[in-house]
PDB file of C-alpha atoms in Angstrom:
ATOM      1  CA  UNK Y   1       0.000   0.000   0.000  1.00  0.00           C
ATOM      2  CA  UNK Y   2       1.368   3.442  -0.909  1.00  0.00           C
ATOM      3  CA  UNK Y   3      -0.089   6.797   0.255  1.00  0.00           C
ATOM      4  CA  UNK Y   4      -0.954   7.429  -3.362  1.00  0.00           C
ATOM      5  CA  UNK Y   5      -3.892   4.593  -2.773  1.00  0.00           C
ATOM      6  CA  UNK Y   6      -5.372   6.367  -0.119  1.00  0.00           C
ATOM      7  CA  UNK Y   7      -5.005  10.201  -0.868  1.00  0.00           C
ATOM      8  CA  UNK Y   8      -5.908  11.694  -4.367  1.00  0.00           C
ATOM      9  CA  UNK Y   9      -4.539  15.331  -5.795  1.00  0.00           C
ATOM     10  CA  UNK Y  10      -8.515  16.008  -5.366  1.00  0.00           C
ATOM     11  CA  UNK Y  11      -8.278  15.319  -1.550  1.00  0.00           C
ATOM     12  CA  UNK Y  12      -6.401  18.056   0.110  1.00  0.00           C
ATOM     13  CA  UNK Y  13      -6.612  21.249   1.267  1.00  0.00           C
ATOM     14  CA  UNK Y  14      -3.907  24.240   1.856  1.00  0.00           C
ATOM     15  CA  UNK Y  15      -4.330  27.305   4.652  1.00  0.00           C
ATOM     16  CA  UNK Y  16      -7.524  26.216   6.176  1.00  0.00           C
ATOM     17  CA  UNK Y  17      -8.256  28.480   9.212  1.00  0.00           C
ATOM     18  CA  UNK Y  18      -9.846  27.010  12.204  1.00  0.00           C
ATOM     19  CA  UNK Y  19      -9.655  27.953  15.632  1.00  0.00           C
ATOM     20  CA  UNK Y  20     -10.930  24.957  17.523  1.00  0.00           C
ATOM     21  CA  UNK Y  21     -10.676  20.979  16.965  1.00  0.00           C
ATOM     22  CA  UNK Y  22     -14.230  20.377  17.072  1.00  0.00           C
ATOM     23  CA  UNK Y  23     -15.548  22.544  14.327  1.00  0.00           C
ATOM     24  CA  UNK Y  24     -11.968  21.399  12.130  1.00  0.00           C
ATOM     25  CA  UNK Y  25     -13.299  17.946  12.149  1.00  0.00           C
ATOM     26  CA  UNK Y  26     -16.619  19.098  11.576  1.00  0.00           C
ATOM     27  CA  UNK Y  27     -15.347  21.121   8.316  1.00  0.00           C
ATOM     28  CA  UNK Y  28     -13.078  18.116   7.123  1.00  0.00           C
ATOM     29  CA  UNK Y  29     -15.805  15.375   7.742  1.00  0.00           C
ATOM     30  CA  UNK Y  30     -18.036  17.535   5.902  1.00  0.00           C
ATOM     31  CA  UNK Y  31     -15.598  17.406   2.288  1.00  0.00           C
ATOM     32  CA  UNK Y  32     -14.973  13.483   2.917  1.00  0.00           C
ATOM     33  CA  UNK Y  33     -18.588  12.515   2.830  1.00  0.00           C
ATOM     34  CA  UNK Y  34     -19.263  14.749  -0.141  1.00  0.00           C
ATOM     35  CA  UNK Y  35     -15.974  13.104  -2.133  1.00  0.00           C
ATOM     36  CA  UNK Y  36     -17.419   9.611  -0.639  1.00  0.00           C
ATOM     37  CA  UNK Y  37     -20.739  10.201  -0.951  1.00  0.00           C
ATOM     38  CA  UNK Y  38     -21.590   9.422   2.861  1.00  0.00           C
ATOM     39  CA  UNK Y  39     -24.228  10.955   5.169  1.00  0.00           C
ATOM     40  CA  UNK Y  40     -22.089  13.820   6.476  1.00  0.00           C
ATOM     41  CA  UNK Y  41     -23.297  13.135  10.070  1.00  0.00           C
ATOM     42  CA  UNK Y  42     -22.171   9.366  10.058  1.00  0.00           C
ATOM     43  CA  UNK Y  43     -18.485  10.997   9.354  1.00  0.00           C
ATOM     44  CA  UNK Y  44     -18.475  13.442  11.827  1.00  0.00           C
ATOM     45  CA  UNK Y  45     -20.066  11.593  14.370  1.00  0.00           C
ATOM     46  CA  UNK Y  46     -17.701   8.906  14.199  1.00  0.00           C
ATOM     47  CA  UNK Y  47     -14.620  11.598  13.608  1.00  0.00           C
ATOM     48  CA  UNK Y  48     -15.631  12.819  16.995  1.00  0.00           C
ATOM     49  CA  UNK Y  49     -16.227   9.680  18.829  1.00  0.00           C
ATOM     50  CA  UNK Y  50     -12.917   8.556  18.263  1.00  0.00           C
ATOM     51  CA  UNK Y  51     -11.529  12.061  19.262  1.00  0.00           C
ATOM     52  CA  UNK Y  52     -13.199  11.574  22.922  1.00  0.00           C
ATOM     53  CA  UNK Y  53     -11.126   7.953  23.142  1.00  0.00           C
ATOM     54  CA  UNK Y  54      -8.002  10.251  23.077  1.00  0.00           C
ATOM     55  CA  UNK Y  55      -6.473  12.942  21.017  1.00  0.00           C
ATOM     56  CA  UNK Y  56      -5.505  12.152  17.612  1.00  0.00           C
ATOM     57  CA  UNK Y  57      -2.769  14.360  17.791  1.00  0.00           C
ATOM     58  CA  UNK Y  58       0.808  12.303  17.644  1.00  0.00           C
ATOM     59  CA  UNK Y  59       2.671  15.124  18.150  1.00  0.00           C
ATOM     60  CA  UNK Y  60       5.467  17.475  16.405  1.00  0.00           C
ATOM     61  CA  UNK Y  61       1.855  19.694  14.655  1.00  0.00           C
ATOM     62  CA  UNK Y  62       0.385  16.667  13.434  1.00  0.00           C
ATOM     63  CA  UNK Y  63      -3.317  15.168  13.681  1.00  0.00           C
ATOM     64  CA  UNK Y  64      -3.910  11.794  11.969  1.00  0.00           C
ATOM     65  CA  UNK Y  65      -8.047  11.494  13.011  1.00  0.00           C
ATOM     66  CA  UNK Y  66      -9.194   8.374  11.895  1.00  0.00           C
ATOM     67  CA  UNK Y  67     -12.555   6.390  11.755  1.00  0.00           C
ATOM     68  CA  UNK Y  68     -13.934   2.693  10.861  1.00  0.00           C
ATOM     69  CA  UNK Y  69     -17.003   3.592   8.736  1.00  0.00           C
ATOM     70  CA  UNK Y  70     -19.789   1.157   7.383  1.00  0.00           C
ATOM     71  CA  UNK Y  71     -20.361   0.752   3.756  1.00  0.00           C
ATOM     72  CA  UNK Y  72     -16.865   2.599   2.835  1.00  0.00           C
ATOM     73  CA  UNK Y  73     -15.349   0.128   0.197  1.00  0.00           C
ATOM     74  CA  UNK Y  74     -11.824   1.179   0.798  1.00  0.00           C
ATOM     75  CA  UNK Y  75      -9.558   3.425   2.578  1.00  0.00           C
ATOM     76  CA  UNK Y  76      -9.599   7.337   2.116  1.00  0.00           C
ATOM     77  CA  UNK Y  77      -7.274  10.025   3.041  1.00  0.00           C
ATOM     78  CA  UNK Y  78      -7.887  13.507   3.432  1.00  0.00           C
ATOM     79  CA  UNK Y  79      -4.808  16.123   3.643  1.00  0.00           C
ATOM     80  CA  UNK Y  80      -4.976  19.418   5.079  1.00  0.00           C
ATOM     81  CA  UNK Y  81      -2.246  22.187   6.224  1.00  0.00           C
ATOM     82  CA  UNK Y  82      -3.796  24.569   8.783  1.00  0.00           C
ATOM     83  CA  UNK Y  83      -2.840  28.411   8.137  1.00  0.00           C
ATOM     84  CA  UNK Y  84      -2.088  28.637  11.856  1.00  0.00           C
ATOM     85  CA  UNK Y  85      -1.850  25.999  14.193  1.00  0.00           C
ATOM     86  CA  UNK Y  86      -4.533  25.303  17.076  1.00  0.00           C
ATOM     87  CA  UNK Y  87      -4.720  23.211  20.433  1.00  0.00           C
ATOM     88  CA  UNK Y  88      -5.951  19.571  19.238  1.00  0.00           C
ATOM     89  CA  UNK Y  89      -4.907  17.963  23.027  1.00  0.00           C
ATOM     90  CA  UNK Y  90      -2.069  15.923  21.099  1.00  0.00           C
ATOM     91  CA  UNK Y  91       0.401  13.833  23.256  1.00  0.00           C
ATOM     92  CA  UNK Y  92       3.549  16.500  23.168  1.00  0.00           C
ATOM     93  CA  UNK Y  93       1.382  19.857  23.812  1.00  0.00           C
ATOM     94  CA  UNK Y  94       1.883  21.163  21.035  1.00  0.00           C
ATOM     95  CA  UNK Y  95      -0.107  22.892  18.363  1.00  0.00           C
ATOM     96  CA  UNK Y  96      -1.493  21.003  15.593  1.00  0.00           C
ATOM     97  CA  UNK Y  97      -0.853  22.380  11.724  1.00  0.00           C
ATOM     98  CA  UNK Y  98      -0.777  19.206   9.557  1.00  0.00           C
ATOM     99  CA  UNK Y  99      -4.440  16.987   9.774  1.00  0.00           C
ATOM    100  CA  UNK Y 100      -4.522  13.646   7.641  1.00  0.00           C
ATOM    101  CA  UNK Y 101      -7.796  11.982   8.037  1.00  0.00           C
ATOM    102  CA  UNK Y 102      -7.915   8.652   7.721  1.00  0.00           C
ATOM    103  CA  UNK Y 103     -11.568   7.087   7.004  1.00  0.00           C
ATOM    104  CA  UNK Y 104     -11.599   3.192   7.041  1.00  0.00           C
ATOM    105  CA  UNK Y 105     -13.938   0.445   6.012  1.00  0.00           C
ATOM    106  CA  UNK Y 106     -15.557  -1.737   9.141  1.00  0.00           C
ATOM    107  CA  UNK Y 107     -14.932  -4.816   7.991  1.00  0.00           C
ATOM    108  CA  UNK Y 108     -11.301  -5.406   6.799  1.00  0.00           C
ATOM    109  CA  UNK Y 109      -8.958  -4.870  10.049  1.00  0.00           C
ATOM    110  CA  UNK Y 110      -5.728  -5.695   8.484  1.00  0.00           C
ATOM    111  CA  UNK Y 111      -5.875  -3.421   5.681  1.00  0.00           C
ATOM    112  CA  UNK Y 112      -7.219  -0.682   7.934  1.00  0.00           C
ATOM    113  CA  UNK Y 113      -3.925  -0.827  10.514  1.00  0.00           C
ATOM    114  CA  UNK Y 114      -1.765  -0.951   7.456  1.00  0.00           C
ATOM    115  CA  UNK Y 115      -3.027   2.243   5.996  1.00  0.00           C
ATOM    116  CA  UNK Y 116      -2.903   4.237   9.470  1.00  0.00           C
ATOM    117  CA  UNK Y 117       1.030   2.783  10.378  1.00  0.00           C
ATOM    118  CA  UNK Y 118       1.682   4.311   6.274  1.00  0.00           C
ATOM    119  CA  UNK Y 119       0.311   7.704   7.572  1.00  0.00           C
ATOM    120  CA  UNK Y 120       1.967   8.026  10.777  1.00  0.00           C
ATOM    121  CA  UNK Y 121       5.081   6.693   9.111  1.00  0.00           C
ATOM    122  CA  UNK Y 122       5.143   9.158   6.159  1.00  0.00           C
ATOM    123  CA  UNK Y 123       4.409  11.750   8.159  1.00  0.00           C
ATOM    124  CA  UNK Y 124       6.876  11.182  10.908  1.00  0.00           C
ATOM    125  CA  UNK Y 125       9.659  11.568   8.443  1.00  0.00           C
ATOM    126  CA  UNK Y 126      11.407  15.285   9.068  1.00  0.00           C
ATOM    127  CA  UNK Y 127      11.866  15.493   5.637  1.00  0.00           C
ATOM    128  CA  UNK Y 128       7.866  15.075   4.402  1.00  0.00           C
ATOM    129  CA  UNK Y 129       6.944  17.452   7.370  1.00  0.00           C
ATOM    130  CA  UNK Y 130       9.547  19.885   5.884  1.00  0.00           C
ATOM    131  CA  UNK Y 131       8.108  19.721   2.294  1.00  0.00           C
ATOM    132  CA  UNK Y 132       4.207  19.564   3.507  1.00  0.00           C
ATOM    133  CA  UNK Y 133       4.884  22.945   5.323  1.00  0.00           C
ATOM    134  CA  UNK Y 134       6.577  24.218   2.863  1.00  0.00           C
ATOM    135  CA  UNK Y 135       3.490  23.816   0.309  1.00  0.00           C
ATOM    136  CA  UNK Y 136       2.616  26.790  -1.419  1.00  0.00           C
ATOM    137  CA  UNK Y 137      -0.614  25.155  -3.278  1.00  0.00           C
ATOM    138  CA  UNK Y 138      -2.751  21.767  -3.370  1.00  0.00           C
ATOM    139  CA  UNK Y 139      -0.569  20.270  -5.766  1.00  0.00           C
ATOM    140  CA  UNK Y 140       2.622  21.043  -3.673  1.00  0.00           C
ATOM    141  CA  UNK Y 141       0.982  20.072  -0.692  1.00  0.00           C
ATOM    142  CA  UNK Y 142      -0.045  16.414  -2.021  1.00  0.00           C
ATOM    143  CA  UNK Y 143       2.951  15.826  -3.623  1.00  0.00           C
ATOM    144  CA  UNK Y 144       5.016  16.315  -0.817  1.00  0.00           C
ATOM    145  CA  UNK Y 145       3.438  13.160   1.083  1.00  0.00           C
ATOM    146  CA  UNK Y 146       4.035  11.257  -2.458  1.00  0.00           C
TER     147      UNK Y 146
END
């Protein structure tokens, strides 16, 4: 599996301003069920439930949310670079600029742990973060996690 099968040039978004965590995953939910065509409030609902298990954040700015979702055939990223960071509770304090969602399908667990240990390894590497911050546009910004 490559990042390239879960995250399309279509799928990613550059200076999105948000102040809060909640209304983020709201907003990003909201542009994966229209690209999936899924029920908006099945995304964010289950965005958010997973949220109150424990922070997504993984620290050094970045946010990998992440959600097991009925009917979804296969896995889907969504890329987005804040325009200023904001508190998302992640495990080092710091502020969150970099969000990768991660929506999964229910039934095929082996595939789904795969694709999250891709994201958080991609986007550990310094170099990736370098280039993903660096982003001027869309284009820039996905082909930095390429």
């Amino acid at each position: 599996m490559k990042i390239s099968d879960l995250l399309s040039p279509t799928d990613v978004m550059i200076d999105v301003r948000a102040s809060q965590k909640g209304p983020l995953l709201q907003e990003l939910a909201a542009m994966a069920a229209a690209n999936l065509g899924l029920a908006v409030d099945q995304v964010t609902s289950h965005l958010l439930k997973r949220e109150e298990l424990g922070s997504t954040g993984t620290g050094n700015g970045i946010a990998i949310p992440h959600a097991r979702l009925t009917g979804l055939k296969r896995p889907y990223g969504l890329l987005a670079k804040l325009k200023q960071g904001i508190e998302f509770d992640a495990i080092d304090g710091r502020a969150v600029d970099v969000v990768f969602v991660l929506l999964l399908p229910a039934a095929v667990e082996s595939e789904a742990l795969t694709a999250l240990a891709l994201v958080a390894r991609t986007l550990r590497s310094p170099n990736t973060l370098a280039r993903l911050r660096a982003a001027k546009n869309p284009a820039e910004l996905h082909a930095a996690m390429a």
